[in-house]
Amino acid sequence: MKAFYGDLKLGILGGGQLGRMLIQQAINYNVTVKVLDPDREAPCRKLCDEFTVGSLGDYETVYKFGKKVDLLTIEIEKVNVDALEQLEKEGVLVYPQPRIIRLIQDKGLQKQFFKENNIPTAEFKVISSIADLKQQTDIPYPYIQKLRRDGYDGRGVYKVSDETYLANAFKEPSLVECLIDFEKEIAVIVARNESGEVSTFPLVEMEFNSEVNLVEFLISPSTLSFEIQQEAERIAKKIAEDLKIVGLLAVEMFLTKDGQILVNELAPRPHNSGHQSIEGNVVSQFEQHLRAIFDQPMGDTACLGNAVMINVLGEPGFEGPAVYQGIEKILKCPGVYVHLYGKALTKPFRKMGHVTVVDNDREKAIEKARFVQKTLKVVA
Amino acid sequence: MKAFYGDLKLGILGGGQLGRMLIQQAINYNVTVKVLDPDREAPCRKLCDEFTVGSLGDYETVYKFGKKVDLLTIEIEKVNVDALEQLEKEGVLVYPQPRIIRLIQDKGLQKQFFKENNIPTAEFKVISSIADLKQQTDIPYPYIQKLRRDGYDGRGVYKVSDETYLANAFKEPSLVECLIDFEKEIAVIVARNESGEVSTFPLVEMEFNSEVNLVEFLISPSTLSFEIQQEAERIAKKIAEDLKIVGLLAVEMFLTKDGQILVNELAPRPHNSGHQSIEGNVVSQFEQHLRAIFDQPMGDTACLGNAVMINVLGEPGFEGPAVYQGIEKILKCPGVYVHLYGKALTKPFRKMGHVTVVDNDREKAIEKARFVQKTLKVVA
């Protein structure tokens, strides 16, 4: 393999904020980065060696782009996997591996993988049609219907409380799963390099904004019991090893009210639930992903303090060039780190950035995060 | 002033590693950055909105570049100040202010400023010619002769041990100063925003490599007495306030064997003696410089641990495409942060990057730094 700080050319499929933060870290290693994204205003457009505008779903586009690089990675799963498999055959390194992207793109295959590998997950059934859905009796009401493909940030999920809800159910291939009465949503980010070294970040806890179905508040590390943390990290490691993934894997889980951990879904890339690691851990998820795909030693994931991460979303009712109200007030607050994503235009609930608060005192970190949430508004 | 995260265009004179790390931080605030540098392979070339190749010393080039931006800053002092003064008159914000760059460009004026403002510094005399030098009797042998202009990284400094050394002395305008029998070289980085808020980073101690006259080892925070730290920070603050600088100012000082602090020289920009702040302090010097020039609140400069910074220099005897021997070994070491500067070619003693080690235990941090120094070699 060419030296990652030298001749190697890294390609990233997707030019959004995850790619942007990955590049920000890759600068430390002189990595030559090329990016493919359909949006000519994508957050990565100015930060890479070469920015190509093109469809991530198109075979020819992805294949041609891949031929220009030595190592391809992703910052979004929705990419043309056929092209990736061909590139892999032709000697381009693709991490995460195409077979893993294919598996994770399809929530049905993902759930089957959990089942086959004894990974605890909510009961489910794969559904191929509305008739199929109406006939199924395995999963009782209320349940959740999820599209097998292309769900993202809360899209593609539908709650079926009773049979009157079936009229609006998805008609595309989907799966249904038991509605979990969970106590908390938790996540572990795990990384594995090509040599097989596996490393987890400490367990984090999330609070969702149910209105928009987005993580809006994340706390690291978790204060759940040592047993739960150990078990969550064990599960994440097992998945990384079962998959033999090279790169980062975010494992989103539910902690049920009776203390059981159920895996919800996987993301084979840097993830929103790991943004706090930039300032809150010895190495960040972005650094760890680079180390994994370059087959370098896994970094130390220890927490440096209590970190709370808040997504900065476009305020409802505003659309246009973004104005960050209150930014001066939050910059006055020690231990508050602002990350804007380079998006010129705001719209309601668009992810415009995130803020991480780090403090030795957990309660103070949470208090500051609430202050940030109240104070920083993205308007137009 | 336009919003720094929005319409504002920031220009940087100089596209080296200091500009590169400034941009890496500016990404967090969506700052639009344009860079001017004479080297088309400069470290910033790929990371900015617009990269212009041109001379920093040429009036027309700097003036034209400056007309394209709203706010100009520098990462090197050797720039055309006449152009900056004209730009300032025409409404471009220039931080640090041109009059300060002019003062600091000339070590003679710098020393006179110290004298006029009661800032402790080594005895000196301004010299305009060789005849002048030979005749001066104010500063006894051994002394140091420094070129008034264009000294950099140890160039332009000459030790005159006795009169036999005069044959090789600089013929250009210079100053001579008493050779200080110092205990330690120390530095404080101070920042001042337009609103007049002033903030210092904790005192750091340096170890120089006398062979190449470069900082090769920096420890933060200093373990010198509280009195010395307070005094050094007081002096740095006083200089920032006397100058009314907007932006960062690195104040390099000697601590004499009898406990006196003498200011050596100033740099009105991010500085090598502040690189450890990226991981070692709540905010980095780069973040602080951005906050100062954008008139945002000064950040918290508290140390997060003991940080040791090592310059990564090209190994003597090697010239060509850089190979970083031992990088994998040092990445195994927890708390070790590698920063490469995007320079494709190494040559003897070229600054190719730096490494910062952060550890709660000061002795362990130093031990790891020595391991890094021994292990990481830049060869070709």
mmCIF file of C-alpha atoms in Angstrom, chain B residues 98-247:
data_model
loop_
_atom_site.group_PDB
_atom_site.id
_atom_site.type_symbol
_atom_site.label_atom_id
_atom_site.label_comp_id
_atom_site.label_asym_id
_atom_site.label_seq_id
_atom_site.Cartn_x
_atom_site.Cartn_y
_atom_site.Cartn_z
ATOM 1 C CA PRO B 98 0.093 47.432 9.405
ATOM 2 C CA ARG B 99 1.855 49.813 11.820
ATOM 3 C CA ILE B 100 2.496 46.836 14.139
ATOM 4 C CA ILE B 101 3.807 44.657 11.317
ATOM 5 C CA ARG B 102 6.096 47.535 10.277
ATOM 6 C CA LEU B 103 7.383 47.890 13.827
ATOM 7 C CA ILE B 104 7.987 44.178 14.282
ATOM 8 C CA GLN B 105 9.594 43.710 10.840
ATOM 9 C CA ASP B 106 12.426 45.917 12.049
ATOM 10 C CA LYS B 107 14.228 44.563 15.092
ATOM 11 C CA GLY B 108 15.691 48.020 15.694
ATOM 12 C CA LEU B 109 12.268 49.648 15.959
ATOM 13 C CA GLN B 110 11.068 46.703 18.027
ATOM 14 C CA LYS B 111 13.842 47.210 20.576
ATOM 15 C CA GLN B 112 13.225 50.971 20.670
ATOM 16 C CA PHE B 113 9.547 50.251 21.353
ATOM 17 C CA PHE B 114 10.550 48.043 24.295
ATOM 18 C CA LYS B 115 12.783 50.772 25.650
ATOM 19 C CA GLU B 116 10.188 53.538 25.281
ATOM 20 C CA ASN B 117 7.523 51.440 26.982
ATOM 21 C CA ASN B 118 9.634 50.185 29.883
ATOM 22 C CA ILE B 119 9.494 46.612 28.670
ATOM 23 C CA PRO B 120 12.511 44.739 30.039
ATOM 24 C CA THR B 121 14.884 43.660 27.276
ATOM 25 C CA ALA B 122 18.627 43.062 26.796
ATOM 26 C CA GLU B 123 20.806 46.175 26.425
ATOM 27 C CA PHE B 124 21.231 46.993 22.762
ATOM 28 C CA LYS B 125 22.566 49.458 20.229
ATOM 29 C CA VAL B 126 21.343 50.096 16.697
ATOM 30 C CA ILE B 127 24.096 49.777 14.082
ATOM 31 C CA SER B 128 23.956 51.188 10.575
ATOM 32 C CA SER B 129 27.266 50.117 9.076
ATOM 33 C CA ILE B 130 30.376 48.041 9.660
ATOM 34 C CA ALA B 131 32.248 51.203 10.661
ATOM 35 C CA ASP B 132 29.512 51.906 13.206
ATOM 36 C CA LEU B 133 29.822 48.348 14.496
ATOM 37 C CA LYS B 134 33.600 48.542 14.851
ATOM 38 C CA GLN B 135 33.371 51.835 16.703
ATOM 39 C CA GLN B 136 30.638 50.912 19.169
ATOM 40 C CA THR B 137 31.785 50.439 22.760
ATOM 41 C CA ASP B 138 28.406 50.399 24.544
ATOM 42 C CA ILE B 139 27.910 46.650 24.248
ATOM 43 C CA PRO B 140 30.920 44.642 25.404
ATOM 44 C CA TYR B 141 32.140 41.321 23.931
ATOM 45 C CA PRO B 142 30.760 38.711 23.642
ATOM 46 C CA TYR B 143 27.586 40.063 22.008
ATOM 47 C CA ILE B 144 24.955 39.129 19.474
ATOM 48 C CA GLN B 145 24.524 40.932 16.179
ATOM 49 C CA LYS B 146 21.068 40.698 14.611
ATOM 50 C CA LEU B 147 19.967 41.932 11.228
ATOM 51 C CA ARG B 148 17.252 44.542 11.663
ATOM 52 C CA ARG B 149 15.194 42.949 8.900
ATOM 53 C CA ASP B 150 14.325 39.518 7.519
ATOM 54 C CA GLY B 151 15.863 37.321 10.199
ATOM 55 C CA TYR B 152 13.851 34.129 10.510
ATOM 56 C CA ASP B 153 14.216 30.779 12.282
ATOM 57 C CA GLY B 154 17.729 31.567 13.450
ATOM 58 C CA ARG B 155 18.939 33.220 10.254
ATOM 59 C CA GLY B 156 20.294 36.746 10.596
ATOM 60 C CA VAL B 157 21.827 36.177 14.012
ATOM 61 C CA TYR B 158 25.608 36.224 14.563
ATOM 62 C CA LYS B 159 27.624 35.827 17.723
ATOM 63 C CA VAL B 160 30.593 38.212 18.056
ATOM 64 C CA SER B 161 32.866 36.716 20.685
ATOM 65 C CA ASP B 162 35.699 39.195 20.224
ATOM 66 C CA GLU B 163 37.060 41.588 17.597
ATOM 67 C CA THR B 164 38.417 38.804 15.375
ATOM 68 C CA TYR B 165 34.761 37.934 14.640
ATOM 69 C CA LEU B 166 34.073 41.369 13.142
ATOM 70 C CA ALA B 167 35.451 40.304 9.763
ATOM 71 C CA ASN B 168 32.411 38.096 9.206
ATOM 72 C CA ALA B 169 29.827 40.399 10.770
ATOM 73 C CA PHE B 170 26.693 41.482 8.865
ATOM 74 C CA LYS B 171 27.165 44.594 6.788
ATOM 75 C CA GLU B 172 23.462 45.441 6.641
ATOM 76 C CA PRO B 173 21.656 47.586 9.233
ATOM 77 C CA SER B 174 21.609 45.594 12.444
ATOM 78 C CA LEU B 175 21.546 45.845 16.180
ATOM 79 C CA VAL B 176 23.885 44.442 18.744
ATOM 80 C CA GLU B 177 22.795 43.269 22.124
ATOM 81 C CA CYS B 178 24.382 41.828 25.219
ATOM 82 C CA LEU B 179 24.692 38.073 25.184
ATOM 83 C CA ILE B 180 22.219 36.951 27.823
ATOM 84 C CA ASP B 181 23.355 34.142 30.043
ATOM 85 C CA PHE B 182 19.863 32.777 30.266
ATOM 86 C CA GLU B 183 18.449 29.940 32.278
ATOM 87 C CA LYS B 184 15.547 29.263 29.940
ATOM 88 C CA GLU B 185 13.703 30.529 26.931
ATOM 89 C CA ILE B 186 10.056 31.072 27.710
ATOM 90 C CA ALA B 187 7.085 32.400 25.784
ATOM 91 C CA VAL B 188 3.609 33.734 26.307
ATOM 92 C CA ILE B 189 1.034 33.986 23.565
ATOM 93 C CA VAL B 190 -1.387 36.823 24.112
ATOM 94 C CA ALA B 191 -4.415 37.829 22.081
ATOM 95 C CA ARG B 192 -6.450 41.006 21.963
ATOM 96 C CA ASN B 193 -9.719 41.511 20.114
ATOM 97 C CA GLU B 194 -10.978 44.761 18.653
ATOM 98 C CA SER B 195 -13.161 45.377 21.693
ATOM 99 C CA GLY B 196 -9.984 45.419 23.787
ATOM 100 C CA GLU B 197 -10.386 42.084 25.565
ATOM 101 C CA VAL B 198 -6.915 40.645 26.256
ATOM 102 C CA SER B 199 -6.152 37.041 27.116
ATOM 103 C CA THR B 200 -2.876 35.161 27.638
ATOM 104 C CA PHE B 201 -2.043 31.498 27.257
ATOM 105 C CA PRO B 202 -0.181 29.975 30.198
ATOM 106 C CA LEU B 203 3.602 30.379 30.079
ATOM 107 C CA VAL B 204 5.537 27.728 28.138
ATOM 108 C CA GLU B 205 9.193 26.680 28.318
ATOM 109 C CA MET B 206 11.335 25.902 25.318
ATOM 110 C CA GLU B 207 14.348 23.822 24.592
ATOM 111 C CA PHE B 208 16.309 24.813 21.553
ATOM 112 C CA ASN B 209 18.374 22.648 19.268
ATOM 113 C CA SER B 210 21.479 24.831 19.178
ATOM 114 C CA GLU B 211 22.796 23.061 16.074
ATOM 115 C CA VAL B 212 19.969 24.384 13.916
ATOM 116 C CA ASN B 213 18.739 27.203 16.171
ATOM 117 C CA LEU B 214 15.127 25.977 16.187
ATOM 118 C CA VAL B 215 12.725 25.191 19.010
ATOM 119 C CA GLU B 216 12.640 21.440 19.108
ATOM 120 C CA PHE B 217 10.914 20.784 22.370
ATOM 121 C CA LEU B 218 8.326 22.885 24.139
ATOM 122 C CA ILE B 219 6.655 22.190 27.473
ATOM 123 C CA SER B 220 3.300 23.551 28.561
ATOM 124 C CA PRO B 221 2.509 24.676 31.167
ATOM 125 C CA SER B 222 5.746 25.891 32.700
ATOM 126 C CA THR B 223 6.632 24.720 36.192
ATOM 127 C CA LEU B 224 8.479 27.948 36.956
ATOM 128 C CA SER B 225 7.343 29.805 40.048
ATOM 129 C CA PHE B 226 3.944 31.457 40.128
ATOM 130 C CA GLU B 227 5.672 34.858 40.394
ATOM 131 C CA ILE B 228 7.615 34.313 37.191
ATOM 132 C CA GLN B 229 4.519 33.098 35.362
ATOM 133 C CA GLN B 230 2.526 36.081 36.552
ATOM 134 C CA GLU B 231 5.273 38.485 35.581
ATOM 135 C CA ALA B 232 5.693 36.969 32.100
ATOM 136 C CA GLU B 233 1.957 37.131 31.492
ATOM 137 C CA ARG B 234 1.824 40.696 32.806
ATOM 138 C CA ILE B 235 4.560 41.748 30.367
ATOM 139 C CA ALA B 236 2.834 40.029 27.434
ATOM 140 C CA LYS B 237 -0.471 41.721 28.288
ATOM 141 C CA LYS B 238 1.215 45.090 28.630
ATOM 142 C CA ILE B 239 2.801 44.754 25.186
ATOM 143 C CA ALA B 240 -0.521 43.772 23.605
ATOM 144 C CA GLU B 241 -2.187 46.744 25.264
ATOM 145 C CA ASP B 242 0.597 49.201 24.469
ATOM 146 C CA LEU B 243 0.467 48.106 20.835
ATOM 147 C CA LYS B 244 -3.341 47.889 20.820
ATOM 148 C CA ILE B 245 -2.836 44.891 18.589
ATOM 149 C CA VAL B 246 -5.827 43.034 17.179
ATOM 150 C CA GLY B 247 -4.920 39.373 16.837
#
